[in-house]
Amino acid sequence: MVDIATRVYNHRWKMDPIVRSLIDTDFYKLLMCQSVLRNKPDTQVTFSLINRSTTVRLADLVDEGELRAQLDHIRTLSLTRGESTWLRGNTFYGKRQMFTPEFMDWLEGLRLPPYHLERRDGQYELTFEGMWPEVMLWEVPALSVLMELRARAVLEGMKKFELQILYARAMTKLWEKVERLRPLEGLRIADFGTRRRHSFLWQDWCVQAMHEGLGERFIGTSNCLIAKNRDLEAIGTNAHELPMVHAALAETDEELARAPYKVLADWHEEHDGNLRIILPDTFGTESFLRRAPDWLAGWTGIRIDSGAPEKGAELAIRWWQAHGEDPRKKMIIFSDGLDVERIVQLHARFSERVRCSFGWGTLLTNDFRGLTADDSLAPFSLVCKAVSADGRPTVKLSDNPRKAMGPQDEIARYRRVFEAGEQTAIEVEV
């Protein structure tokens, strides 16, 4: 077991770069990257950092030189022989050779493209522009770097024993959560906490704690490097990025309306089983399900990532029933802002009605709330999103209007095209 406090105290050691591998990323990014390389390899996309928690002034906390050094280090990374062997030969979701030889040849030669960084009004403007398959792989490491540098800035003035106590308290806090989850029969829960983790070392510790504390009920981690190193399942399917970019490329309102389903038709050809999970909230869950083609009801499940999770789950159950499907054979993955209280509540309400699963993110791998005097380690909402495709702005409506993004006129157009109804704003914490 790594002595995290000592490593943090000496965090300038060269052995501790924040991102130490090209596969220190979420599994769904690699799955989507393979799909993008096959279907839209030449699309020019811009990703941009978006700090939803504007009171956290990152540029005042994080040293620009150190940020550049970490980003520059990431650009030197490439797949090691062992990483390539794992991706080429391992079984993922019961399937061998999930990644094609053509994709692996491309990935083995990849170096991440340049970035653009500026300071403005206490925040960093960090953007990545280029071919979609390349720039999309910046999202997760960029977020990981900024989250950990912010944590390092807060911890920098602490002495070694202060750090020992801080991490002992954080470990106790997480273990108490694990103990609360143990009694839940049929629990299925995975680590989804890479993007906004406290640090790589802490995420790795959290994964070990979950594995030991929950056994088979802990089904894996989204982090490919940790999955490889700890011999765990790599977990993940697809994300909002695919429909957002495909929608931005639509030439007409009619093409725009079809775009989310065209994305899933492509995915249907490439994947089966538990990889056929619908993420319906990009342009509104209720509208998506109302207009969805019948064949989508045959998919394995739905992931709920915004809005009131109870409402989304009830919508999904009614939709399956209306299409003659048995909800008890379907899966609902809850993944938005989860903490142990919410997991317990949702499991109690839905575990006998559907196959429940949970993707536990920030409040698994970055819950230091209340552990410092000024709460300066509390997690915050930082994202890195595709903001344009071939020069056209992307839009996300979400089931929570506070997560909506895009120019206001385009948001209005998307709401019209997708017939998005009234939405309830929910405070975004992480």
XYZ file of C-alpha atoms in Angstrom, residues 159-357:
199
model
C 3.471 19.547 7.042
C 3.961 15.811 6.894
C 1.934 14.947 9.993
C -0.899 17.248 8.927
C -1.036 15.330 5.658
C -0.999 11.994 7.483
C -4.018 13.050 9.536
C -5.828 14.491 6.499
C -5.501 11.271 4.517
C -6.348 9.115 7.530
C -9.587 11.061 7.888
C -10.329 10.781 4.163
C -9.691 7.029 4.252
C -11.985 6.642 7.229
C -14.664 8.694 5.483
C -14.559 6.495 2.399
C -14.471 3.258 4.391
C -17.580 4.326 6.305
C -19.315 4.791 2.937
C -18.210 1.318 1.868
C -19.638 -0.133 5.078
C -22.983 1.566 4.374
C -23.086 -0.047 0.925
C -22.263 -3.569 2.101
C -25.817 -4.541 3.135
C -27.307 -3.695 -0.295
C -28.231 -7.000 -1.922
C -27.474 -7.261 -5.622
C -25.462 -4.020 -5.646
C -23.444 -3.344 -8.811
C -21.144 -0.349 -8.544
C -18.123 0.914 -10.502
C -15.569 3.690 -10.146
C -16.297 6.539 -12.595
C -14.044 9.059 -10.839
C -11.058 9.633 -13.125
C -11.907 13.059 -14.544
C -12.348 14.922 -11.268
C -10.279 12.820 -8.892
C -8.212 14.246 -6.060
C -5.131 12.537 -7.512
C -4.090 9.388 -9.329
C -2.704 7.833 -6.143
C -5.917 8.586 -4.288
C -8.116 7.137 -7.033
C -6.010 3.995 -7.008
C -6.429 3.722 -3.225
C -10.205 4.256 -3.502
C -10.467 1.493 -6.098
C -8.539 -0.906 -3.847
C -10.772 -0.022 -0.905
C -13.928 -0.606 -2.943
C -12.616 -3.906 -4.260
C -11.670 -5.196 -0.825
C -14.739 -3.815 0.938
C -17.412 -4.818 -1.570
C -15.919 -7.813 -3.360
C -17.871 -8.864 -6.456
C -20.377 -6.048 -5.973
C -17.596 -3.700 -7.084
C -17.640 -4.462 -10.792
C -14.662 -2.413 -11.999
C -13.244 0.990 -12.844
C -13.502 3.346 -15.783
C -9.764 4.025 -15.522
C -7.900 1.830 -18.008
C -4.506 2.049 -16.292
C -5.885 1.110 -12.882
C -7.978 -1.675 -14.436
C -4.846 -3.065 -16.072
C -2.632 -2.737 -12.991
C -5.236 -4.141 -10.557
C -6.620 -6.831 -12.908
C -10.126 -5.354 -12.800
C -12.837 -4.887 -15.399
C -12.562 -1.702 -17.476
C -16.023 -0.116 -17.440
C -17.588 2.372 -19.873
C -19.688 2.740 -23.010
C -20.320 6.116 -24.696
C -20.835 9.764 -23.761
C -22.546 13.010 -24.817
C -19.650 13.898 -27.097
C -20.844 11.617 -29.924
C -24.364 13.037 -30.401
C -23.153 16.608 -29.742
C -20.612 16.519 -32.548
C -22.804 14.595 -34.977
C -25.659 17.042 -34.346
C -23.380 20.024 -34.981
C -22.506 18.563 -38.390
C -26.174 18.288 -39.450
C -27.038 20.447 -42.466
C -30.792 20.747 -41.836
C -33.239 20.588 -38.957
C -34.359 17.185 -40.246
C -30.785 15.856 -40.131
C -30.376 17.378 -36.678
C -33.457 15.548 -35.392
C -32.082 12.234 -36.713
C -28.503 12.725 -35.504
C -28.778 11.125 -32.012
C -30.294 7.983 -33.505
C -27.778 7.814 -36.353
C -25.000 7.814 -33.745
C -26.593 4.850 -31.978
C -27.195 3.022 -35.250
C -23.442 3.185 -35.891
C -22.795 1.979 -32.328
C -25.290 -0.867 -32.832
C -23.216 -2.161 -35.742
C -20.011 -2.107 -33.688
C -21.097 -3.370 -30.259
C -23.544 -5.703 -28.552
C -24.534 -6.861 -25.059
C -23.743 -4.556 -22.148
C -22.102 -2.023 -24.466
C -25.531 -1.225 -25.907
C -26.375 1.385 -23.289
C -28.396 4.454 -24.306
C -27.392 7.886 -22.968
C -30.621 9.763 -23.759
C -30.256 13.121 -21.999
C -28.001 15.035 -24.424
C -31.024 16.806 -25.924
C -33.577 15.785 -23.296
C -34.525 12.283 -22.165
C -38.294 12.614 -22.504
C -38.058 13.896 -26.068
C -35.428 11.296 -26.986
C -37.553 8.366 -25.818
C -40.754 9.728 -27.352
C -39.122 9.930 -30.796
C -36.814 6.896 -30.555
C -37.045 4.123 -33.172
C -38.489 0.855 -31.901
C -35.233 -1.094 -32.312
C -33.602 0.916 -29.532
C -35.968 -0.611 -26.972
C -34.114 -3.881 -27.526
C -30.876 -2.417 -26.208
C -29.528 -3.580 -22.859
C -30.108 -0.457 -20.816
C -30.014 3.292 -20.215
C -27.576 5.539 -18.356
C -29.045 8.462 -16.414
C -26.603 11.358 -16.151
C -28.603 14.525 -15.450
C -31.859 15.768 -14.009
C -33.774 14.006 -11.242
C -32.631 10.360 -11.464
C -35.947 9.011 -10.183
C -37.804 10.782 -12.991
C -35.392 9.497 -15.628
C -35.663 5.929 -14.350
C -39.463 6.003 -14.290
C -39.496 7.356 -17.855
C -37.238 4.513 -18.976
C -39.372 1.866 -17.261
C -42.583 3.169 -18.852
C -40.873 3.362 -22.262
C -39.738 -0.261 -22.075
C -43.187 -1.388 -20.958
C -44.810 0.497 -23.839
C -42.548 -1.401 -26.250
C -43.321 -4.809 -24.768
C -39.994 -5.128 -22.975
C -39.611 -6.469 -19.423
C -37.868 -3.742 -17.357
C -36.601 -6.383 -14.923
C -34.326 -7.623 -17.708
C -33.072 -4.116 -18.504
C -30.266 -2.145 -16.881
C -30.335 1.410 -15.549
C -26.966 2.965 -14.778
C -27.111 5.955 -12.445
C -24.050 8.187 -12.812
C -24.854 11.822 -11.963
C -23.431 13.376 -8.796
C -23.797 10.213 -6.735
C -22.912 9.838 -3.099
C -23.702 7.027 -0.707
C -27.054 8.454 0.472
C -28.311 8.739 -3.099
C -27.043 5.281 -4.022
C -28.881 3.717 -1.062
C -32.126 5.547 -1.945
C -32.024 4.670 -5.654
C -31.123 1.049 -4.958
C -34.057 0.723 -2.557
C -36.511 2.186 -5.072
C -35.424 0.453 -8.266
C -33.363 -2.677 -7.527
C -36.371 -5.015 -7.760
C -37.810 -3.293 -10.831
C -34.718 -3.128 -13.072
C -31.103 -4.244 -13.028
C -29.569 -1.323 -11.136
C -25.965 -0.261 -11.585
